[in-house]
Short mmCIF file of C-alpha atoms in Angstrom, two decimals:
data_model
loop_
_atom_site.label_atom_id
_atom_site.label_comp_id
_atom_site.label_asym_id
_atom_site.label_seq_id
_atom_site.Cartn_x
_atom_site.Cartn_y
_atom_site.Cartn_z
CA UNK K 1 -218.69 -239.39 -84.72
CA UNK K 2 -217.99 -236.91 -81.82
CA UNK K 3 -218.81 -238.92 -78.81
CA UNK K 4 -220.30 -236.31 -76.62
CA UNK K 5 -221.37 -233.07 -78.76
CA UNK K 6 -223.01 -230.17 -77.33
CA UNK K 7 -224.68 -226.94 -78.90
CA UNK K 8 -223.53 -224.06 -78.93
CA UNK K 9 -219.88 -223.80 -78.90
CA UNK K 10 -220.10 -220.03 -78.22
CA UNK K 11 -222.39 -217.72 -77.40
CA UNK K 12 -222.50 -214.49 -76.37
CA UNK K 13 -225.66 -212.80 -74.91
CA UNK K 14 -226.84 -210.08 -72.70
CA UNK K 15 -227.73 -210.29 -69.32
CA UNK K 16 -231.40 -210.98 -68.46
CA UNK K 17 -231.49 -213.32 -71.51
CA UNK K 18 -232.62 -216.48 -71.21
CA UNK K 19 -230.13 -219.34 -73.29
CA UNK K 20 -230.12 -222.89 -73.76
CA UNK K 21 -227.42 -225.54 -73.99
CA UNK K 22 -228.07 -228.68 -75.67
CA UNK K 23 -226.31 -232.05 -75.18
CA UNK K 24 -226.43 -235.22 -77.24
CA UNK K 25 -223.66 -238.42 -76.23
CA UNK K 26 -224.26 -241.23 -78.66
CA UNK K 27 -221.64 -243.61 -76.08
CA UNK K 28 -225.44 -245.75 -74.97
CA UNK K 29 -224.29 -244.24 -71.66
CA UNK K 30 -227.00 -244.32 -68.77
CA UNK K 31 -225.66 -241.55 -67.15
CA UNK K 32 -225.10 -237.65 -68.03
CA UNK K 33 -223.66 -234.43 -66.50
CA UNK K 34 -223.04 -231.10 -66.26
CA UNK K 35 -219.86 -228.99 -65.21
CA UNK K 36 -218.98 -224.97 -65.15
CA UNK K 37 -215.74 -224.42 -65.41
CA UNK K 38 -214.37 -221.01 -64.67
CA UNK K 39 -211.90 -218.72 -65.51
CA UNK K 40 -209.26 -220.09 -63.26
CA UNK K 41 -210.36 -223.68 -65.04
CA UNK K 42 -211.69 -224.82 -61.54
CA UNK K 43 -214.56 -227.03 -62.72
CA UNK K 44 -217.22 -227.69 -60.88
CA UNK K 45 -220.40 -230.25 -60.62
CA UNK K 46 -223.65 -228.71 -61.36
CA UNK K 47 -226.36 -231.25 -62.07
CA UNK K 48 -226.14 -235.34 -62.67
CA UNK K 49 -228.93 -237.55 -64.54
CA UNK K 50 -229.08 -241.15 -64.41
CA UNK K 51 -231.64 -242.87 -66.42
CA UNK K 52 -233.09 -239.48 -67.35
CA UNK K 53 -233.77 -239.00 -63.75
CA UNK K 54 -232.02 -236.19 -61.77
CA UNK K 55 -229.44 -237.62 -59.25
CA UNK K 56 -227.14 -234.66 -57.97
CA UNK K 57 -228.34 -231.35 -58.14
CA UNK K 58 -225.58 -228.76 -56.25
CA UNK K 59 -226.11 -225.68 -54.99
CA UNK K 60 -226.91 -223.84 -58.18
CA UNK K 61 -229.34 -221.00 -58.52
CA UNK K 62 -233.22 -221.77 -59.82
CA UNK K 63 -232.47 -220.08 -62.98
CA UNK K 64 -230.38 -223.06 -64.10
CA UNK K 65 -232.55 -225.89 -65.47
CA UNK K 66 -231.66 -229.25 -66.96
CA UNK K 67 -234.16 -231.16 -69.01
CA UNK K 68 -233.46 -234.48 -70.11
CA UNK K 69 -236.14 -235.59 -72.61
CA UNK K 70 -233.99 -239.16 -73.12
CA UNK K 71 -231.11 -240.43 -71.67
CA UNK K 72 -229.04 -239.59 -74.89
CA UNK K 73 -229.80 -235.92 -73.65
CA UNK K 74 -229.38 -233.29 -71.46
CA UNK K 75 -230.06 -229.76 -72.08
CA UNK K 76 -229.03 -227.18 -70.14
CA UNK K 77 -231.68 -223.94 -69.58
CA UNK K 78 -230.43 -220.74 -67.77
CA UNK K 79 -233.10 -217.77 -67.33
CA UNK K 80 -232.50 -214.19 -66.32
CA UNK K 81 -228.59 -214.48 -67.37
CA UNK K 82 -226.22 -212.53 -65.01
CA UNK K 83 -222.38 -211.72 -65.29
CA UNK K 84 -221.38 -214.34 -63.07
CA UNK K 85 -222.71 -216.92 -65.60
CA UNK K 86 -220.25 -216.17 -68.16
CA UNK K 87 -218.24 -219.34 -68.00
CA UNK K 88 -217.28 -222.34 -70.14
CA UNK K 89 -219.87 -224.91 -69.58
CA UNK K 90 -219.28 -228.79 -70.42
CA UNK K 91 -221.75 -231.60 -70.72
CA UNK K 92 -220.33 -235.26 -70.03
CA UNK K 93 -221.08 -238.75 -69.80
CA UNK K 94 -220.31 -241.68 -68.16
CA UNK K 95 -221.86 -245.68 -68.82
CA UNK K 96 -223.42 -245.47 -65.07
CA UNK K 97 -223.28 -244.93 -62.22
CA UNK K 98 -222.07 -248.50 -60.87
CA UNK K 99 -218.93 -248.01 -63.65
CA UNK K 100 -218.48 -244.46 -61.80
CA UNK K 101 -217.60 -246.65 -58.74
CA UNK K 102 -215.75 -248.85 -60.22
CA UNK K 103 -213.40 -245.85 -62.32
CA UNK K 104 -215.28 -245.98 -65.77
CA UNK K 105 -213.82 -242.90 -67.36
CA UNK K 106 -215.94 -239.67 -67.55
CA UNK K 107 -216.01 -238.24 -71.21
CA UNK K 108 -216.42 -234.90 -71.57
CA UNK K 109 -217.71 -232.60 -74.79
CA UNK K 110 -216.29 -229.66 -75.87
CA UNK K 111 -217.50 -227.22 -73.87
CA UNK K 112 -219.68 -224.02 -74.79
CA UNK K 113 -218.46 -221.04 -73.95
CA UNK K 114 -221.24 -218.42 -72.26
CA UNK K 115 -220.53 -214.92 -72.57
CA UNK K 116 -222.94 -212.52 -70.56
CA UNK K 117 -222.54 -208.72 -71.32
CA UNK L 1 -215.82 -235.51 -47.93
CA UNK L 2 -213.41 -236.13 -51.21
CA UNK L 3 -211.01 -233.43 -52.49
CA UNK L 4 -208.23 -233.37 -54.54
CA UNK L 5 -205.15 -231.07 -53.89
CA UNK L 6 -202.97 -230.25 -57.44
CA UNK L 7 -199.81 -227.84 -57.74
CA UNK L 8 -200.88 -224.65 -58.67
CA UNK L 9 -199.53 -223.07 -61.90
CA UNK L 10 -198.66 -222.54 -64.50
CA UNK L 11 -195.86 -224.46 -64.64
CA UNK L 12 -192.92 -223.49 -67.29
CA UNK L 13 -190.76 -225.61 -68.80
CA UNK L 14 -188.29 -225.91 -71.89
CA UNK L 15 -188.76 -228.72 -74.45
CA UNK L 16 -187.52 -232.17 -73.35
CA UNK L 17 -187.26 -231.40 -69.59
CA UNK L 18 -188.84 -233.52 -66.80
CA UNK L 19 -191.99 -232.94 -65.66
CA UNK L 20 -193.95 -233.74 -62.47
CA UNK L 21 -197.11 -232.41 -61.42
CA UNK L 22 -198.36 -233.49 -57.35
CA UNK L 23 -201.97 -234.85 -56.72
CA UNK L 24 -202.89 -235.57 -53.37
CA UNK L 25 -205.99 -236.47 -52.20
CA UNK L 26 -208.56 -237.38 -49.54
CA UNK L 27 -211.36 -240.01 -49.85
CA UNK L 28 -212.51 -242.93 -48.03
CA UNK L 29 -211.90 -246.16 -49.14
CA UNK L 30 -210.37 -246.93 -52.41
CA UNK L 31 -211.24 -244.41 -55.18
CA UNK L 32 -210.00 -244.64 -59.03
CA UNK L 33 -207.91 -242.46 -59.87
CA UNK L 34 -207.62 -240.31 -62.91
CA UNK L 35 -205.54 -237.62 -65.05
CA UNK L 36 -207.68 -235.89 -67.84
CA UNK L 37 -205.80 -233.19 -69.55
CA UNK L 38 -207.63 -230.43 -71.32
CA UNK L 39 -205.78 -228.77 -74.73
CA UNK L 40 -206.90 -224.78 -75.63
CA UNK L 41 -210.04 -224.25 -76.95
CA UNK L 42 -211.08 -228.31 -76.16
CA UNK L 43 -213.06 -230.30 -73.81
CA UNK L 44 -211.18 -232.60 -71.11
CA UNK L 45 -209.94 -236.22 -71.91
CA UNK L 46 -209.07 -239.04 -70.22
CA UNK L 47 -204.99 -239.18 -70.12
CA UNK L 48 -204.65 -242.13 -67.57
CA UNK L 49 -205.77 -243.59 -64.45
CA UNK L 50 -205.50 -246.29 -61.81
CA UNK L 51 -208.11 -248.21 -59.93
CA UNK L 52 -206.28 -249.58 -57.16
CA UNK L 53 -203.19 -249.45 -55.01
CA UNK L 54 -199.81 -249.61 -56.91
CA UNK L 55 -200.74 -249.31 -60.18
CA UNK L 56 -199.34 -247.60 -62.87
CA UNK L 57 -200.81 -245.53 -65.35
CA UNK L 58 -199.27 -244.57 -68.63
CA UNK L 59 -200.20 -243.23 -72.10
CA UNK L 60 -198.45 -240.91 -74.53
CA UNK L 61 -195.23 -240.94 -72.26
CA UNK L 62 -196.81 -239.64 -69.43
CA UNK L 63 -197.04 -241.60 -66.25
CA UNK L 64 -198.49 -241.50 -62.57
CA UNK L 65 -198.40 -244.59 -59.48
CA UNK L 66 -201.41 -244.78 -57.14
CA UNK L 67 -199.47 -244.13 -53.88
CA UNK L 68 -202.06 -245.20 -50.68
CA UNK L 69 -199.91 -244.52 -48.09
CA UNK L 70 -198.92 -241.41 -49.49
CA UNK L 71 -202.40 -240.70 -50.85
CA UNK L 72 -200.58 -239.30 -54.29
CA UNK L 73 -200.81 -239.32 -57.62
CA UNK L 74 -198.18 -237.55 -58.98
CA UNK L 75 -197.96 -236.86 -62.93
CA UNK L 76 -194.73 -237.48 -64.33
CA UNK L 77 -193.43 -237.34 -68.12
CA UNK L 78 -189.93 -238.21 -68.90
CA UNK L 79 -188.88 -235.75 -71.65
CA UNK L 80 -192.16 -232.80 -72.71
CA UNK L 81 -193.07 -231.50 -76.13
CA UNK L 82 -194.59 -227.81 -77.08
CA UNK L 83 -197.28 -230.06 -78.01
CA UNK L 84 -197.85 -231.14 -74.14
CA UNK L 85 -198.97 -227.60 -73.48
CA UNK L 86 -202.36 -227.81 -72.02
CA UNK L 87 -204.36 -227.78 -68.60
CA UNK L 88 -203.93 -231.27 -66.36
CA UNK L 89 -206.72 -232.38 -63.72
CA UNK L 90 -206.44 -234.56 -61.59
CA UNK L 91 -209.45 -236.44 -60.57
CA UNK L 92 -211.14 -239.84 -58.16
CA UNK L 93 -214.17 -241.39 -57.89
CA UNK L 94 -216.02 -244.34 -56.30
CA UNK L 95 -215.03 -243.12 -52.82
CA UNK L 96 -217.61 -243.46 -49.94
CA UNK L 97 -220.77 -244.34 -52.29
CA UNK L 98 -220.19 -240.93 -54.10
CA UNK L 99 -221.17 -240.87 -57.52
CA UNK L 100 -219.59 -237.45 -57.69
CA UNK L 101 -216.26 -237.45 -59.65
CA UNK L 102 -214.01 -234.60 -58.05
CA UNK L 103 -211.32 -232.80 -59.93
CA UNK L 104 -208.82 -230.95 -58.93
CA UNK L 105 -208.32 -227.44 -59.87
CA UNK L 106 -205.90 -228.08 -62.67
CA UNK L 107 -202.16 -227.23 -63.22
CA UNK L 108 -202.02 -225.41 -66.60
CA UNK L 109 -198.14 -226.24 -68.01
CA UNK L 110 -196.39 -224.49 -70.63
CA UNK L 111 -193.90 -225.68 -72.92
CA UNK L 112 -191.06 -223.62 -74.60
CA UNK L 113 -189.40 -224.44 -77.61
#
């Protein structure tokens, strides 16, 4: 029943690795995210998906790829791992992005915790 | 652009004392307003929010008012629990067409029995 699930919930790998996140949200919403939050818990915007179609995409390297095969969905790829990935990434949802205006609540999953050595 | 300005922590406190954690912010317009809090080991959840001017939001005992002229949203809880213990974000959206939700950089607090 978890609302917003992803896979893995830890992970540990080396660098140069290439990982995958998955993300599944079974709210019906419309639109998706993802967030890294790091060690200080500063959390911060990395990509956006409305529709399955990418809306934001921040300043974050080419080795971070998000694939979003439905709009229940959104997996998160990162090639060529580095230390400065390790982090605690977390997938959310939100209905759209009209409710987003309007202060719809953001809901968030778990996290998974990424571990480069 | 938006931001969103929090305390910085940790803040310590002994069971059943007051607690207030400041959120200011800047945004055009008139943004929601949110608190998630975010236990150990968990993702972040929704704790309250406000959409407009004046309004109060409350849940488990906690509390915050959406200030304009102030541009605050300061977290309050009358009496806390070990069981409060956790990481607090404040957070808007819906300013300026954004459809970016900002957060503030969380004020982790600590409860002692």
């Amino acid at each position: 029943d978890t609302a917003v699930s992803q896979t893995p919930k830890y992970l540990v790998t080396q660098m140069g690795n290439d990982k995958s996140i998955k993300c599944e949200q079974n709210l019906g919403h419309d639109t998706m995210y993802w967030y890294k939050q790091d060690s200080k818990k500063f959390l911060k915007i990395m990509f956006s998906y409305n529709n399955k179609e990418l809306i934001i995409n921040e300043t974050v390297p080419n080795r971070f790829s998000p694939k979003s095969p439905d709009k229940a969905h959104l997996n998160l790829h990162i090639n060529s791992l580095e230390l400065g990935d390790s982090a605690v990434y977390f997938c959310a949802s939100s209905q759209d992005l009209t409710a987003i205006r309007s202060g719809n609540t953001i809901y968030f999953g778990e996290g998974s915790w990424l571990t480069v050595v | 652009g938006n931001s969103v300005t929090q305390m910085e922590g940790p803040v310590t406190l002994s069971e059943e004392a007051f607690l207030t954690i400041n959120c200011t912010y800047t945004a055009t317009g008139y943004p929601s307003l949110f608190w998630y809090v975010q236990y150990p080991g968990e993702g972040l959840q929704l704790l309250l929010k406000a959409t407009k001017a004046d309004d109060k939001g409350s849940n488990k005992g906690f509390e915050a008012t959406y200030r304009k002229e102030t541009t605050s949203f300061h977290l309050e809880k009358g009496s806390v629990q070990v069981s409060d213990s956790a990481v607090y974000f404040c957070a808007l959206s819906g300013s300026g067409g954004s459809y970016i939700p900002t957060f503030g950089r969380g004020t982790s607090l600590i409860v002692h029995p």
